[in-house]
XYZ file of C-alpha atoms in Angstrom:
253
model
C -91.386 44.745 -25.117
C -88.233 43.889 -23.171
C -89.292 45.895 -20.117
C -92.753 44.324 -20.253
C -91.124 40.905 -19.876
C -88.671 41.964 -17.153
C -91.373 43.515 -14.974
C -93.999 40.835 -15.606
C -95.214 38.539 -12.820
C -94.521 35.382 -14.851
C -90.902 36.390 -15.380
C -90.283 36.943 -11.679
C -91.899 33.630 -10.751
C -89.639 31.752 -13.167
C -86.515 33.790 -12.354
C -86.869 33.502 -8.571
C -87.615 29.773 -8.627
C -84.767 28.875 -10.971
C -82.313 31.228 -9.251
C -82.963 29.704 -5.806
C -82.468 26.216 -7.218
C -79.303 27.242 -9.076
C -77.681 28.848 -6.021
C -78.402 25.884 -3.743
C -77.288 23.382 -6.398
C -74.042 25.256 -7.044
C -73.187 25.386 -3.338
C -73.835 21.672 -2.840
C -72.506 20.532 -6.216
C -69.022 21.881 -5.544
C -68.466 19.163 -2.937
C -69.138 16.471 -5.540
C -66.758 18.156 -7.976
C -63.962 18.470 -5.395
C -64.593 14.864 -4.383
C -63.966 13.770 -7.972
C -67.508 12.490 -8.447
C -69.026 15.244 -10.551
C -70.789 12.799 -12.881
C -72.502 10.970 -10.012
C -75.086 13.762 -9.968
C -75.638 13.254 -13.686
C -76.263 9.532 -13.174
C -78.671 10.177 -10.293
C -80.495 12.846 -12.307
C -81.091 10.541 -15.259
C -81.990 7.602 -13.022
C -84.536 9.572 -10.999
C -86.835 9.884 -14.023
C -87.715 6.218 -13.534
C -88.819 7.129 -10.008
C -91.117 9.849 -11.338
C -92.872 7.423 -13.681
C -93.059 4.640 -11.078
C -94.577 7.007 -8.501
C -97.168 8.078 -11.066
C -97.996 4.456 -11.908
C -98.451 3.497 -8.248
C -100.397 6.533 -6.987
C -101.830 7.783 -10.322
C -101.298 11.401 -9.355
C -98.967 14.169 -10.525
C -98.558 15.642 -7.050
C -95.069 17.233 -6.968
C -94.402 15.784 -3.516
C -95.287 12.209 -4.547
C -93.274 12.387 -7.774
C -90.318 13.953 -5.964
C -90.336 11.231 -3.308
C -90.430 8.579 -6.027
C -87.514 10.232 -7.800
C -85.588 10.467 -4.530
C -86.032 6.780 -3.713
C -84.872 5.642 -7.151
C -82.048 8.197 -7.033
C -80.805 6.703 -3.758
C -81.128 3.178 -5.173
C -79.114 4.169 -8.252
C -76.354 5.650 -6.068
C -76.094 2.499 -3.974
C -76.176 0.399 -7.151
C -73.108 2.291 -8.364
C -71.319 1.541 -5.081
C -72.273 -2.148 -5.231
C -70.911 -2.446 -8.775
C -67.628 -0.728 -7.865
C -67.075 -2.631 -4.610
C -67.967 -6.080 -5.936
C -66.403 -6.080 -9.383
C -63.454 -4.780 -11.360
C -65.653 -2.226 -13.120
C -64.394 1.348 -12.724
C -66.479 4.325 -11.614
C -66.971 5.797 -15.087
C -68.212 2.466 -16.448
C -70.507 1.931 -13.456
C -71.979 5.404 -13.964
C -72.684 4.635 -17.616
C -74.365 1.325 -16.743
C -76.606 2.794 -14.040
C -77.425 5.977 -15.963
C -78.482 4.207 -19.143
C -80.211 1.372 -17.302
C -82.444 3.430 -15.016
C -83.130 6.166 -17.573
C -84.035 3.526 -20.147
C -86.354 1.916 -17.588
C -88.089 5.261 -17.112
C -88.638 5.677 -20.846
C -89.955 2.111 -21.177
C -92.414 2.622 -18.304
C -93.508 5.968 -19.745
C -94.229 4.309 -23.095
C -96.086 1.497 -21.301
C -98.601 3.794 -19.587
C -99.362 5.753 -22.758
C -102.749 4.511 -23.891
C -102.871 1.785 -21.219
C -106.441 1.188 -20.030
C -105.312 0.824 -16.415
C -104.192 4.457 -16.403
C -107.091 5.925 -18.390
C -108.413 7.797 -15.342
C -105.127 9.540 -14.668
C -103.708 12.288 -16.829
C -100.286 11.333 -18.192
C -99.673 14.700 -19.821
C -96.617 16.456 -18.449
C -94.572 13.446 -17.324
C -92.114 13.888 -20.185
C -91.527 17.463 -19.028
C -89.430 15.871 -16.303
C -86.912 14.811 -18.969
C -86.061 18.264 -20.342
C -87.830 20.454 -17.768
C -90.361 23.225 -18.272
C -89.237 26.276 -16.308
C -91.699 28.622 -17.996
C -94.626 26.745 -16.433
C -93.569 26.764 -12.780
C -96.038 28.379 -10.385
C -95.947 30.006 -6.973
C -96.465 26.616 -5.290
C -93.419 25.278 -7.134
C -91.298 28.156 -5.811
C -92.335 27.318 -2.243
C -91.509 23.668 -2.904
C -88.107 24.489 -4.417
C -87.300 27.021 -1.690
C -88.100 24.544 1.089
C -85.810 21.811 -0.234
C -83.100 24.337 -1.115
C -83.223 25.835 2.383
C -82.933 22.395 3.994
C -79.924 21.552 1.807
C -78.181 24.858 2.551
C -78.816 24.489 6.305
C -77.336 20.976 6.239
C -74.344 22.253 4.285
C -73.699 25.050 6.807
C -74.113 22.661 9.752
C -71.594 20.170 8.369
C -69.401 22.570 6.369
C -66.164 21.916 8.274
C -66.712 18.145 8.283
C -67.530 18.134 4.569
C -64.370 20.057 3.692
C -62.119 17.811 5.784
C -63.704 14.562 4.564
C -63.465 15.566 0.916
C -59.825 16.659 0.945
C -58.404 14.266 3.557
C -60.627 11.380 4.643
C -57.903 9.759 6.777
C -57.406 12.987 8.733
C -61.179 13.225 9.225
C -61.218 9.698 10.688
C -58.352 10.592 13.029
C -60.453 13.492 14.346
C -63.297 11.112 15.091
C -65.612 12.192 12.273
C -67.924 9.587 10.789
C -67.001 9.765 7.116
C -69.909 7.503 6.197
C -72.363 9.886 7.854
C -70.813 12.874 6.073
C -71.065 11.048 2.745
C -74.741 10.359 3.470
C -75.371 14.025 4.322
C -73.860 15.040 0.988
C -75.939 12.385 -0.766
C -79.182 13.612 0.853
C -78.457 17.206 -0.158
C -77.590 16.255 -3.720
C -80.572 13.934 -4.259
C -82.985 16.476 -2.731
C -81.902 19.231 -5.108
C -81.800 16.931 -8.121
C -85.324 15.632 -7.512
C -86.881 19.013 -6.756
C -85.267 20.450 -9.888
C -86.532 17.799 -12.314
C -89.737 19.656 -13.173
C -87.865 22.916 -13.700
C -84.656 21.840 -15.425
C -85.241 18.205 -16.352
C -83.411 14.943 -15.702
C -80.931 15.553 -18.514
C -79.785 19.066 -17.578
C -80.045 19.083 -13.768
C -76.417 17.987 -13.429
C -75.321 21.218 -15.137
C -76.604 23.141 -12.098
C -74.349 21.045 -9.877
C -71.205 20.994 -12.001
C -70.829 24.022 -14.293
C -70.840 26.854 -11.672
C -68.095 25.162 -9.651
C -65.926 24.449 -12.691
C -66.403 28.003 -13.991
C -65.509 29.513 -10.607
C -62.462 27.258 -10.250
C -60.947 28.845 -13.356
C -60.723 32.170 -11.511
C -59.716 31.134 -8.003
C -58.530 28.119 -6.028
C -59.827 29.542 -2.742
C -63.100 27.854 -1.737
C -64.679 30.999 -0.262
C -63.786 33.086 -3.316
C -65.123 30.327 -5.544
C -68.393 30.382 -3.599
C -68.748 34.137 -4.181
C -68.009 33.747 -7.898
C -70.460 30.839 -8.179
C -73.291 32.825 -6.611
C -72.781 35.736 -9.003
C -72.453 33.379 -11.949
C -75.690 31.592 -11.029
C -77.685 34.782 -10.562
C -76.640 36.193 -13.934
C -77.009 32.925 -15.805
C -80.504 32.225 -14.474
C -81.667 35.819 -14.997
C -80.691 35.820 -18.661
C -81.884 32.235 -19.097
C -85.309 33.082 -17.663
C -85.493 36.209 -19.818
C -84.657 34.244 -22.974
C -87.261 31.613 -22.095
C -89.978 34.227 -21.613
C -88.922 36.200 -24.697
C -88.888 33.134 -26.952
């Protein structure tokens, strides 16, 4: 029974897709953790669900690309909303995160309830939208793997291209400015990578749990080493094992 699951096509589809997403998310998520903004990814993940529902309402399709773009746009808006709140009020980061997270996620749930049974959306299937809240890894297909792999590859390439700049900007922003680096551009690169992986992972992991892919591997690796390169090696091994056993449990259950 166990070997039937391990060597089945469905298991490999799920395991490969989730593992690719986990590795890319862990590599990018560490920069948010070291920057002291680990919960920003959580706020963006919850907020992006509103983008999924809005994209469905506008285009009345469940195309992964359309829903992902909708999630990405709302995710970017939520991030900039956090910055506006912090820069124009006395509200601290943790409070701003709570406001944006609950506000946008609540909006998504309200919109989802609105379209249920609404005559204007009778021609479009609404089934499956709530899978973007908790995810449904066992139902991903080959096309989803290609989709996940493409966004993950783009994020990893960007990370490798700007690796030195990212490290310097995160640990010493003043030194980065003295070297002539555009810290705003580097922050935007990190934001693009993070939002891309969050949005592409919604269908697989869900809006609620996607932040765990960004945060947990880095925190777990940091308990064993303070060296960034060693942490990266530990994170990759941690992700591969975690996703393998997670995919096996999902198929077995």
